[in-house]
Every structure is written in structure tokens, then in C-alpha cells.
Amino acid sequence: YQDNREQSVLNNILNINKELASKCKVDLEDFNEEFFQLSQNLNSIDQVASFVAKGEFFTCNILNRYLNQNGIKSQFISSFDIISSNQENISLYNKGEFNVEGYKITESLMKNDVVVIPGFSGRTPLNKFCLLGRGGSDTSGSIIASAVNAKAYEIWTDVNGIYSSDPRKISNTFINEVVDYDFMRETIREIAAKGHIQLQETFCDEIITAMLAHPKVLAARVSTSKPDVYPDCHSVGVEVFRIKQS
């Protein structure tokens, strides 16, 4: 979504969500007035952030209602209520460190089958909407997964990479960003080849520092484990998650 008050752009945003809601047989009319009011006040970074964040709020509310209508007990939790930055907005994308109140999610999951949370946004110390930046939805998912000690974090997408342009409209588009497994493998191999490392914590820290030094890496999670350390447990491990600071 763009910082653009042209009515055609606003109508396009609404129409995309209306079309999705219609296909899912979900009523979205109660959101129209809220979205319209937000679109009339885009005079500050905080207001634009609030407006931009509503895209995922619409989509997640559609999903939440669809699940409940089809017998799956689901609860919508606003990212504003669980993700917080330690800085106010000085640009459209917030530059602070983000924290997740994971206990709110785990409490909800004790009562529900599914929790639906919009990505890409959170709140500032003064309770203003803020945006996590490019790739913010994936970042939201990863820090939420870490906060609730999830065993796995999966990202589902309808494309197999980041394209140079819209492949539905331009025939000669190409993938210009992919996961470089060779880079990861060689980096870890080089660190391990330096010699015996006493602590898993040290090993994880060296790996994640090297990963974040890559210009296309925005966040990383590294985990290690030592099997057979104790006879009464499978392994002893360390996990580190870190977001690149701009």
C-alpha cells in the first residue's frame, strides 16, 4: 500500500479486500467506514503508518471470520496489542527493537484452535502504529514464533522467490533474491574449521553475526544442539534470534 491519497488507489485497496471477502463469503462492510476515515488523515508519519497497517488487518479479519464460519475456533489478535517498539516513528519504517508479548498468544491458544495476527506492524511507546519495514510480515512471524517457543516457523507464499517485477504482467521477469544455501554452508564450515569451540553460545553468535553481515539478510535465527550430553535428555541446545539494526 502506498502513501497516496488518490481516490483510485484507495478504491483499489478496498476492492482487493472486498473481492477476497466475497470469495470467502465473509461480510467486510463494517470495515469500510474505518478505512475511509483513516484515508482522510495522512498528514503525519504516524497516520500513514496506521493507514498502511490496515491492509493486513483487513486480510487477517477476513481469514479469522472465514475460519470461525467453517467450524474452526479462531481469535484475531491485533499486532498493535502484542508487538512493541522501543522507539517512536522518525520515518515510515520504525528503527527500534521489537518485543512480543508472547503470553497473550499462548493464553489464546489454550482456548482456541487458531490465532490470527496481522504482520508488518506494532506500536510505539506512545501507542502509535509503527511499521517493521520491508519484509516486515516475515519478521513479525519470526519474532512471534520465537516468543512462543514454536518448534517450527513456516512461510507460505504464492511465488518461489522475490521477482524483479509482477510475473503476471511482465513475461521476462526474473527472481532477483533467493536463499543462498552455499553462502550459509560455506560460512558455517569456515567458522567450524577454525578449531574447537568451547561453547555453543559462541558458535551461534559467530554464525548469526556472519549471516547478518550479508546485505540481503534482515533477520536470522541460528540453533545448535549437542546430542548425548546427558543420558536423560535427547540433546542440549542453544538458539539465537537477531534482527539487523539499520
mmCIF file of C-alpha atoms in Angstrom:
data_model
loop_
_atom_site.group_PDB
_atom_site.id
_atom_site.type_symbol
_atom_site.label_atom_id
_atom_site.label_comp_id
_atom_site.label_asym_id
_atom_site.label_seq_id
_atom_site.Cartn_x
_atom_site.Cartn_y
_atom_site.Cartn_z
ATOM 1 C CA TYR A 1 0.000 0.000 0.000
ATOM 2 C CA GLN A 2 1.200 3.469 -0.803
ATOM 3 C CA ASP A 3 1.269 6.862 0.879
ATOM 4 C CA ASN A 4 -1.113 8.191 -1.754
ATOM 5 C CA ARG A 5 -4.467 9.896 -1.255
ATOM 6 C CA GLU A 6 -5.669 9.461 -4.814
ATOM 7 C CA GLN A 7 -9.158 8.009 -4.657
ATOM 8 C CA SER A 8 -8.346 5.431 -7.309
ATOM 9 C CA VAL A 9 -5.613 3.944 -5.110
ATOM 10 C CA LEU A 10 -7.865 3.869 -2.056
ATOM 11 C CA ASN A 11 -10.638 2.249 -4.072
ATOM 12 C CA ASN A 12 -8.226 -0.363 -5.353
ATOM 13 C CA ILE A 13 -7.220 -1.303 -1.803
ATOM 14 C CA LEU A 14 -10.835 -1.654 -0.782
ATOM 15 C CA ASN A 15 -11.761 -3.606 -3.898
ATOM 16 C CA ILE A 16 -8.962 -6.138 -3.365
ATOM 17 C CA ASN A 17 -10.234 -6.896 0.124
ATOM 18 C CA LYS A 18 -13.884 -6.842 -0.950
ATOM 19 C CA GLU A 19 -13.144 -9.371 -3.684
ATOM 20 C CA LEU A 20 -11.346 -11.654 -1.225
ATOM 21 C CA ALA A 21 -14.168 -11.302 1.310
ATOM 22 C CA SER A 22 -16.730 -12.106 -1.362
ATOM 23 C CA LYS A 23 -14.891 -15.276 -2.424
ATOM 24 C CA CYS A 24 -14.718 -16.346 1.220
ATOM 25 C CA LYS A 25 -18.368 -15.347 1.798
ATOM 26 C CA VAL A 26 -17.341 -13.013 4.612
ATOM 27 C CA ASP A 27 -19.032 -9.694 5.394
ATOM 28 C CA LEU A 28 -16.497 -6.830 5.415
ATOM 29 C CA GLU A 29 -18.837 -3.835 5.365
ATOM 30 C CA ASP A 30 -18.134 -2.798 8.964
ATOM 31 C CA PHE A 31 -14.515 -2.014 7.996
ATOM 32 C CA ASN A 32 -15.296 0.338 5.123
ATOM 33 C CA GLU A 33 -16.040 3.415 7.247
ATOM 34 C CA GLU A 34 -12.980 2.884 9.449
ATOM 35 C CA PHE A 35 -10.734 2.603 6.396
ATOM 36 C CA PHE A 36 -12.299 5.696 4.781
ATOM 37 C CA GLN A 37 -11.732 7.803 7.911
ATOM 38 C CA LEU A 38 -8.084 6.739 8.076
ATOM 39 C CA SER A 39 -7.569 7.646 4.416
ATOM 40 C CA GLN A 40 -8.677 11.232 5.075
ATOM 41 C CA ASN A 41 -5.901 11.924 7.598
ATOM 42 C CA LEU A 42 -2.491 11.162 6.116
ATOM 43 C CA ASN A 43 -0.652 14.239 7.336
ATOM 44 C CA SER A 44 1.974 12.612 9.556
ATOM 45 C CA ILE A 45 4.195 9.538 9.651
ATOM 46 C CA ASP A 46 2.081 8.080 12.458
ATOM 47 C CA GLN A 47 -1.137 8.476 10.440
ATOM 48 C CA VAL A 48 0.384 6.973 7.305
ATOM 49 C CA ALA A 49 1.740 4.018 9.334
ATOM 50 C CA SER A 50 -1.720 3.409 10.783
ATOM 51 C CA PHE A 51 -3.282 3.545 7.313
ATOM 52 C CA VAL A 52 -0.701 1.231 5.725
ATOM 53 C CA ALA A 53 -1.042 -1.302 8.563
ATOM 54 C CA LYS A 54 -4.760 -1.702 7.895
ATOM 55 C CA GLY A 55 -4.146 -3.758 4.752
ATOM 56 C CA GLU A 56 -3.069 -6.804 6.734
ATOM 57 C CA PHE A 57 -5.710 -6.076 9.372
ATOM 58 C CA PHE A 58 -8.407 -6.396 6.705
ATOM 59 C CA THR A 59 -6.974 -9.604 5.292
ATOM 60 C CA CYS A 60 -6.493 -11.196 8.711
ATOM 61 C CA ASN A 61 -10.023 -10.293 9.786
ATOM 62 C CA ILE A 62 -11.335 -11.960 6.628
ATOM 63 C CA LEU A 63 -9.322 -15.090 7.453
ATOM 64 C CA ASN A 64 -10.447 -15.060 11.090
ATOM 65 C CA ARG A 65 -14.117 -14.768 10.159
ATOM 66 C CA TYR A 66 -13.797 -17.408 7.457
ATOM 67 C CA LEU A 67 -12.273 -19.900 9.897
ATOM 68 C CA ASN A 68 -14.973 -19.334 12.507
ATOM 69 C CA GLN A 69 -17.703 -19.653 9.888
ATOM 70 C CA ASN A 70 -16.270 -23.025 8.919
ATOM 71 C CA GLY A 71 -16.096 -24.563 12.374
ATOM 72 C CA ILE A 72 -12.525 -23.663 13.336
ATOM 73 C CA LYS A 73 -12.361 -21.741 16.598
ATOM 74 C CA SER A 74 -10.180 -18.749 15.804
ATOM 75 C CA GLN A 75 -9.293 -15.495 17.551
ATOM 76 C CA PHE A 76 -7.998 -12.316 15.939
ATOM 77 C CA ILE A 77 -5.241 -10.618 17.948
ATOM 78 C CA SER A 78 -4.056 -7.209 16.802
ATOM 79 C CA SER A 79 -0.307 -6.894 16.344
ATOM 80 C CA PHE A 80 -0.733 -3.459 17.943
ATOM 81 C CA ASP A 81 -1.571 -5.250 21.213
ATOM 82 C CA ILE A 82 1.378 -7.656 21.277
ATOM 83 C CA ILE A 83 4.305 -6.193 19.263
ATOM 84 C CA SER A 84 6.024 -3.084 20.601
ATOM 85 C CA SER A 85 8.995 -0.982 19.553
ATOM 86 C CA ASN A 86 11.269 0.892 21.930
ATOM 87 C CA GLN A 87 11.350 3.940 19.634
ATOM 88 C CA GLU A 88 8.869 6.430 18.207
ATOM 89 C CA ASN A 89 8.468 6.865 14.434
ATOM 90 C CA ILE A 90 11.056 9.113 12.804
ATOM 91 C CA SER A 91 10.477 7.598 9.356
ATOM 92 C CA LEU A 92 7.804 5.394 7.801
ATOM 93 C CA TYR A 93 9.649 2.244 8.874
ATOM 94 C CA ASN A 94 10.397 2.162 12.589
ATOM 95 C CA LYS A 95 14.091 1.814 13.522
ATOM 96 C CA GLY A 96 13.624 0.431 17.022
ATOM 97 C CA GLU A 97 13.956 -3.002 18.588
ATOM 98 C CA PHE A 98 10.745 -5.008 18.760
ATOM 99 C CA ASN A 99 9.344 -7.072 21.590
ATOM 100 C CA VAL A 100 6.464 -9.581 21.515
ATOM 101 C CA GLU A 101 4.160 -10.280 24.449
ATOM 102 C CA GLY A 102 4.045 -13.984 23.715
ATOM 103 C CA TYR A 103 1.972 -14.906 26.764
ATOM 104 C CA LYS A 104 -1.103 -13.292 25.188
ATOM 105 C CA ILE A 105 -0.803 -15.668 22.250
ATOM 106 C CA THR A 106 -0.265 -18.785 24.357
ATOM 107 C CA GLU A 107 -3.230 -17.867 26.572
ATOM 108 C CA SER A 108 -5.442 -17.517 23.494
ATOM 109 C CA LEU A 109 -4.249 -20.837 22.069
ATOM 110 C CA MET A 110 -5.389 -22.557 25.256
ATOM 111 C CA LYS A 111 -8.955 -21.546 24.359
ATOM 112 C CA ASN A 112 -8.850 -21.531 20.552
ATOM 113 C CA ASP A 113 -7.690 -23.719 17.684
ATOM 114 C CA VAL A 114 -6.038 -20.864 15.795
ATOM 115 C CA VAL A 115 -4.789 -17.344 16.463
ATOM 116 C CA VAL A 116 -4.703 -14.905 13.536
ATOM 117 C CA ILE A 117 -2.288 -11.964 13.865
ATOM 118 C CA PRO A 118 -1.539 -9.283 11.253
ATOM 119 C CA GLY A 119 2.132 -8.878 10.418
ATOM 120 C CA PHE A 120 4.187 -5.832 9.450
ATOM 121 C CA SER A 121 3.109 -3.522 12.287
ATOM 122 C CA GLY A 122 3.184 -2.880 16.016
ATOM 123 C CA ARG A 123 3.029 0.040 18.424
ATOM 124 C CA THR A 124 5.442 2.702 19.677
ATOM 125 C CA PRO A 125 5.997 3.662 23.348
ATOM 126 C CA LEU A 126 3.356 6.403 22.880
ATOM 127 C CA ASN A 127 0.876 3.872 21.435
ATOM 128 C CA LYS A 128 1.156 4.941 17.800
ATOM 129 C CA PHE A 129 1.116 2.432 14.941
ATOM 130 C CA CYS A 130 4.560 1.626 13.562
ATOM 131 C CA LEU A 131 5.781 -0.470 10.626
ATOM 132 C CA LEU A 132 8.556 -3.068 10.732
ATOM 133 C CA GLY A 133 9.869 -2.297 7.242
ATOM 134 C CA ARG A 134 10.363 -4.288 4.061
ATOM 135 C CA GLY A 135 9.832 -7.949 4.782
ATOM 136 C CA GLY A 136 8.057 -6.885 7.970
ATOM 137 C CA SER A 137 5.412 -9.589 7.804
ATOM 138 C CA ASP A 138 8.048 -12.335 7.704
ATOM 139 C CA THR A 139 9.917 -10.584 10.512
ATOM 140 C CA SER A 140 6.705 -10.404 12.558
ATOM 141 C CA GLY A 141 6.167 -14.114 12.099
ATOM 142 C CA SER A 142 9.699 -14.986 13.136
ATOM 143 C CA ILE A 143 9.728 -12.904 16.326
ATOM 144 C CA ILE A 144 6.257 -14.200 17.251
ATOM 145 C CA ALA A 145 7.430 -17.774 16.703
ATOM 146 C CA SER A 146 10.442 -17.098 18.901
ATOM 147 C CA ALA A 147 8.300 -15.502 21.625
ATOM 148 C CA VAL A 148 6.042 -18.562 21.912
ATOM 149 C CA ASN A 149 8.934 -21.051 21.587
ATOM 150 C CA ALA A 150 7.473 -22.536 18.414
ATOM 151 C CA LYS A 151 9.053 -25.747 17.170
ATOM 152 C CA ALA A 152 8.909 -24.517 13.580
ATOM 153 C CA TYR A 153 8.109 -21.364 11.606
ATOM 154 C CA GLU A 154 6.778 -21.768 8.064
ATOM 155 C CA ILE A 155 6.293 -19.022 5.475
ATOM 156 C CA TRP A 156 3.706 -19.792 2.790
ATOM 157 C CA THR A 157 3.875 -17.818 -0.426
ATOM 158 C CA ASP A 158 2.349 -17.987 -3.892
ATOM 159 C CA VAL A 159 5.719 -17.377 -5.596
ATOM 160 C CA ASN A 160 9.089 -19.126 -5.273
ATOM 161 C CA GLY A 161 11.173 -16.001 -4.649
ATOM 162 C CA ILE A 162 11.286 -12.207 -4.935
ATOM 163 C CA TYR A 163 10.717 -11.176 -8.543
ATOM 164 C CA SER A 164 12.087 -8.161 -10.406
ATOM 165 C CA SER A 165 8.506 -7.242 -11.382
ATOM 166 C CA ASP A 166 4.995 -8.681 -11.369
ATOM 167 C CA PRO A 167 5.263 -12.029 -13.252
ATOM 168 C CA ARG A 168 1.529 -11.864 -14.003
ATOM 169 C CA LYS A 169 2.044 -8.730 -16.093
ATOM 170 C CA ILE A 170 5.629 -8.885 -17.406
ATOM 171 C CA SER A 171 6.771 -12.015 -19.221
ATOM 172 C CA ASN A 172 10.559 -11.592 -18.850
ATOM 173 C CA THR A 173 10.579 -11.085 -15.082
ATOM 174 C CA PHE A 174 13.174 -12.959 -13.030
ATOM 175 C CA ILE A 175 13.914 -13.875 -9.419
ATOM 176 C CA ASN A 176 16.494 -11.458 -8.037
ATOM 177 C CA GLU A 177 16.617 -12.566 -4.403
ATOM 178 C CA VAL A 178 16.821 -16.183 -3.245
ATOM 179 C CA VAL A 179 18.138 -18.003 -0.212
ATOM 180 C CA ASP A 180 21.836 -18.636 -0.822
ATOM 181 C CA TYR A 181 22.429 -22.021 0.790
ATOM 182 C CA ASP A 182 26.010 -22.131 -0.496
ATOM 183 C CA PHE A 183 26.791 -18.905 1.357
ATOM 184 C CA MET A 184 25.324 -20.286 4.596
ATOM 185 C CA ARG A 185 27.078 -23.645 4.253
ATOM 186 C CA GLU A 186 30.490 -22.173 3.432
ATOM 187 C CA THR A 187 30.251 -19.566 6.194
ATOM 188 C CA ILE A 188 29.432 -22.182 8.841
ATOM 189 C CA ARG A 189 32.111 -24.538 7.505
ATOM 190 C CA GLU A 190 34.755 -21.787 7.737
ATOM 191 C CA ILE A 191 33.788 -20.921 11.305
ATOM 192 C CA ALA A 192 33.841 -24.590 12.340
ATOM 193 C CA ALA A 193 37.205 -25.119 10.632
ATOM 194 C CA LYS A 194 38.930 -22.567 12.892
ATOM 195 C CA GLY A 195 39.201 -25.190 15.618
ATOM 196 C CA HIS A 196 37.352 -26.464 18.660
ATOM 197 C CA ILE A 197 34.762 -24.030 20.011
ATOM 198 C CA GLN A 198 34.170 -24.380 23.730
ATOM 199 C CA LEU A 199 30.617 -23.026 23.915
ATOM 200 C CA GLN A 200 27.582 -23.440 21.657
ATOM 201 C CA GLU A 201 26.707 -19.837 22.538
ATOM 202 C CA THR A 202 29.978 -18.653 20.969
ATOM 203 C CA PHE A 203 29.391 -20.763 17.853
ATOM 204 C CA CYS A 204 25.823 -19.421 17.414
ATOM 205 C CA ASP A 205 26.973 -15.838 17.949
ATOM 206 C CA GLU A 206 29.681 -16.104 15.277
ATOM 207 C CA ILE A 207 27.292 -17.658 12.767
ATOM 208 C CA ILE A 208 24.483 -15.145 13.262
ATOM 209 C CA THR A 209 26.925 -12.217 13.102
ATOM 210 C CA ALA A 210 28.192 -13.523 9.754
ATOM 211 C CA MET A 211 24.645 -14.059 8.431
ATOM 212 C CA LEU A 212 23.564 -10.526 9.340
ATOM 213 C CA ALA A 213 26.646 -9.109 7.621
ATOM 214 C CA HIS A 214 25.146 -10.257 4.299
ATOM 215 C CA PRO A 215 23.484 -7.198 2.675
ATOM 216 C CA LYS A 216 20.252 -9.083 1.862
ATOM 217 C CA VAL A 217 19.738 -10.648 5.298
ATOM 218 C CA LEU A 218 17.342 -8.690 7.532
ATOM 219 C CA ALA A 219 16.943 -11.188 10.380
ATOM 220 C CA ALA A 220 18.328 -14.571 11.287
ATOM 221 C CA ARG A 221 17.790 -17.414 13.708
ATOM 222 C CA VAL A 222 20.528 -19.927 14.488
ATOM 223 C CA SER A 223 20.154 -23.033 16.623
ATOM 224 C CA THR A 224 22.643 -25.714 17.619
ATOM 225 C CA SER A 225 22.383 -28.860 19.713
ATOM 226 C CA LYS A 226 24.683 -31.443 21.246
ATOM 227 C CA PRO A 227 23.185 -34.940 21.416
ATOM 228 C CA ASP A 228 24.026 -37.441 24.144
ATOM 229 C CA VAL A 229 25.278 -34.853 26.639
ATOM 230 C CA TYR A 230 23.033 -36.238 29.358
ATOM 231 C CA PRO A 231 21.518 -39.716 29.494
ATOM 232 C CA ASP A 232 18.052 -38.414 30.411
ATOM 233 C CA CYS A 233 17.541 -35.953 27.532
ATOM 234 C CA HIS A 234 17.830 -36.043 23.753
ATOM 235 C CA SER A 235 20.153 -33.060 23.415
ATOM 236 C CA VAL A 236 21.297 -29.755 24.896
ATOM 237 C CA GLY A 237 20.901 -26.772 22.601
ATOM 238 C CA VAL A 238 21.159 -23.031 22.107
ATOM 239 C CA GLU A 239 19.037 -20.807 19.871
ATOM 240 C CA VAL A 240 19.736 -17.187 18.941
ATOM 241 C CA PHE A 241 17.463 -14.774 17.061
ATOM 242 C CA ARG A 242 18.578 -11.326 15.955
ATOM 243 C CA ILE A 243 17.265 -8.537 13.697
ATOM 244 C CA LYS A 244 19.680 -6.365 11.744
ATOM 245 C CA GLN A 245 19.795 -2.843 13.112
ATOM 246 C CA SER A 246 19.628 -0.124 10.441
#
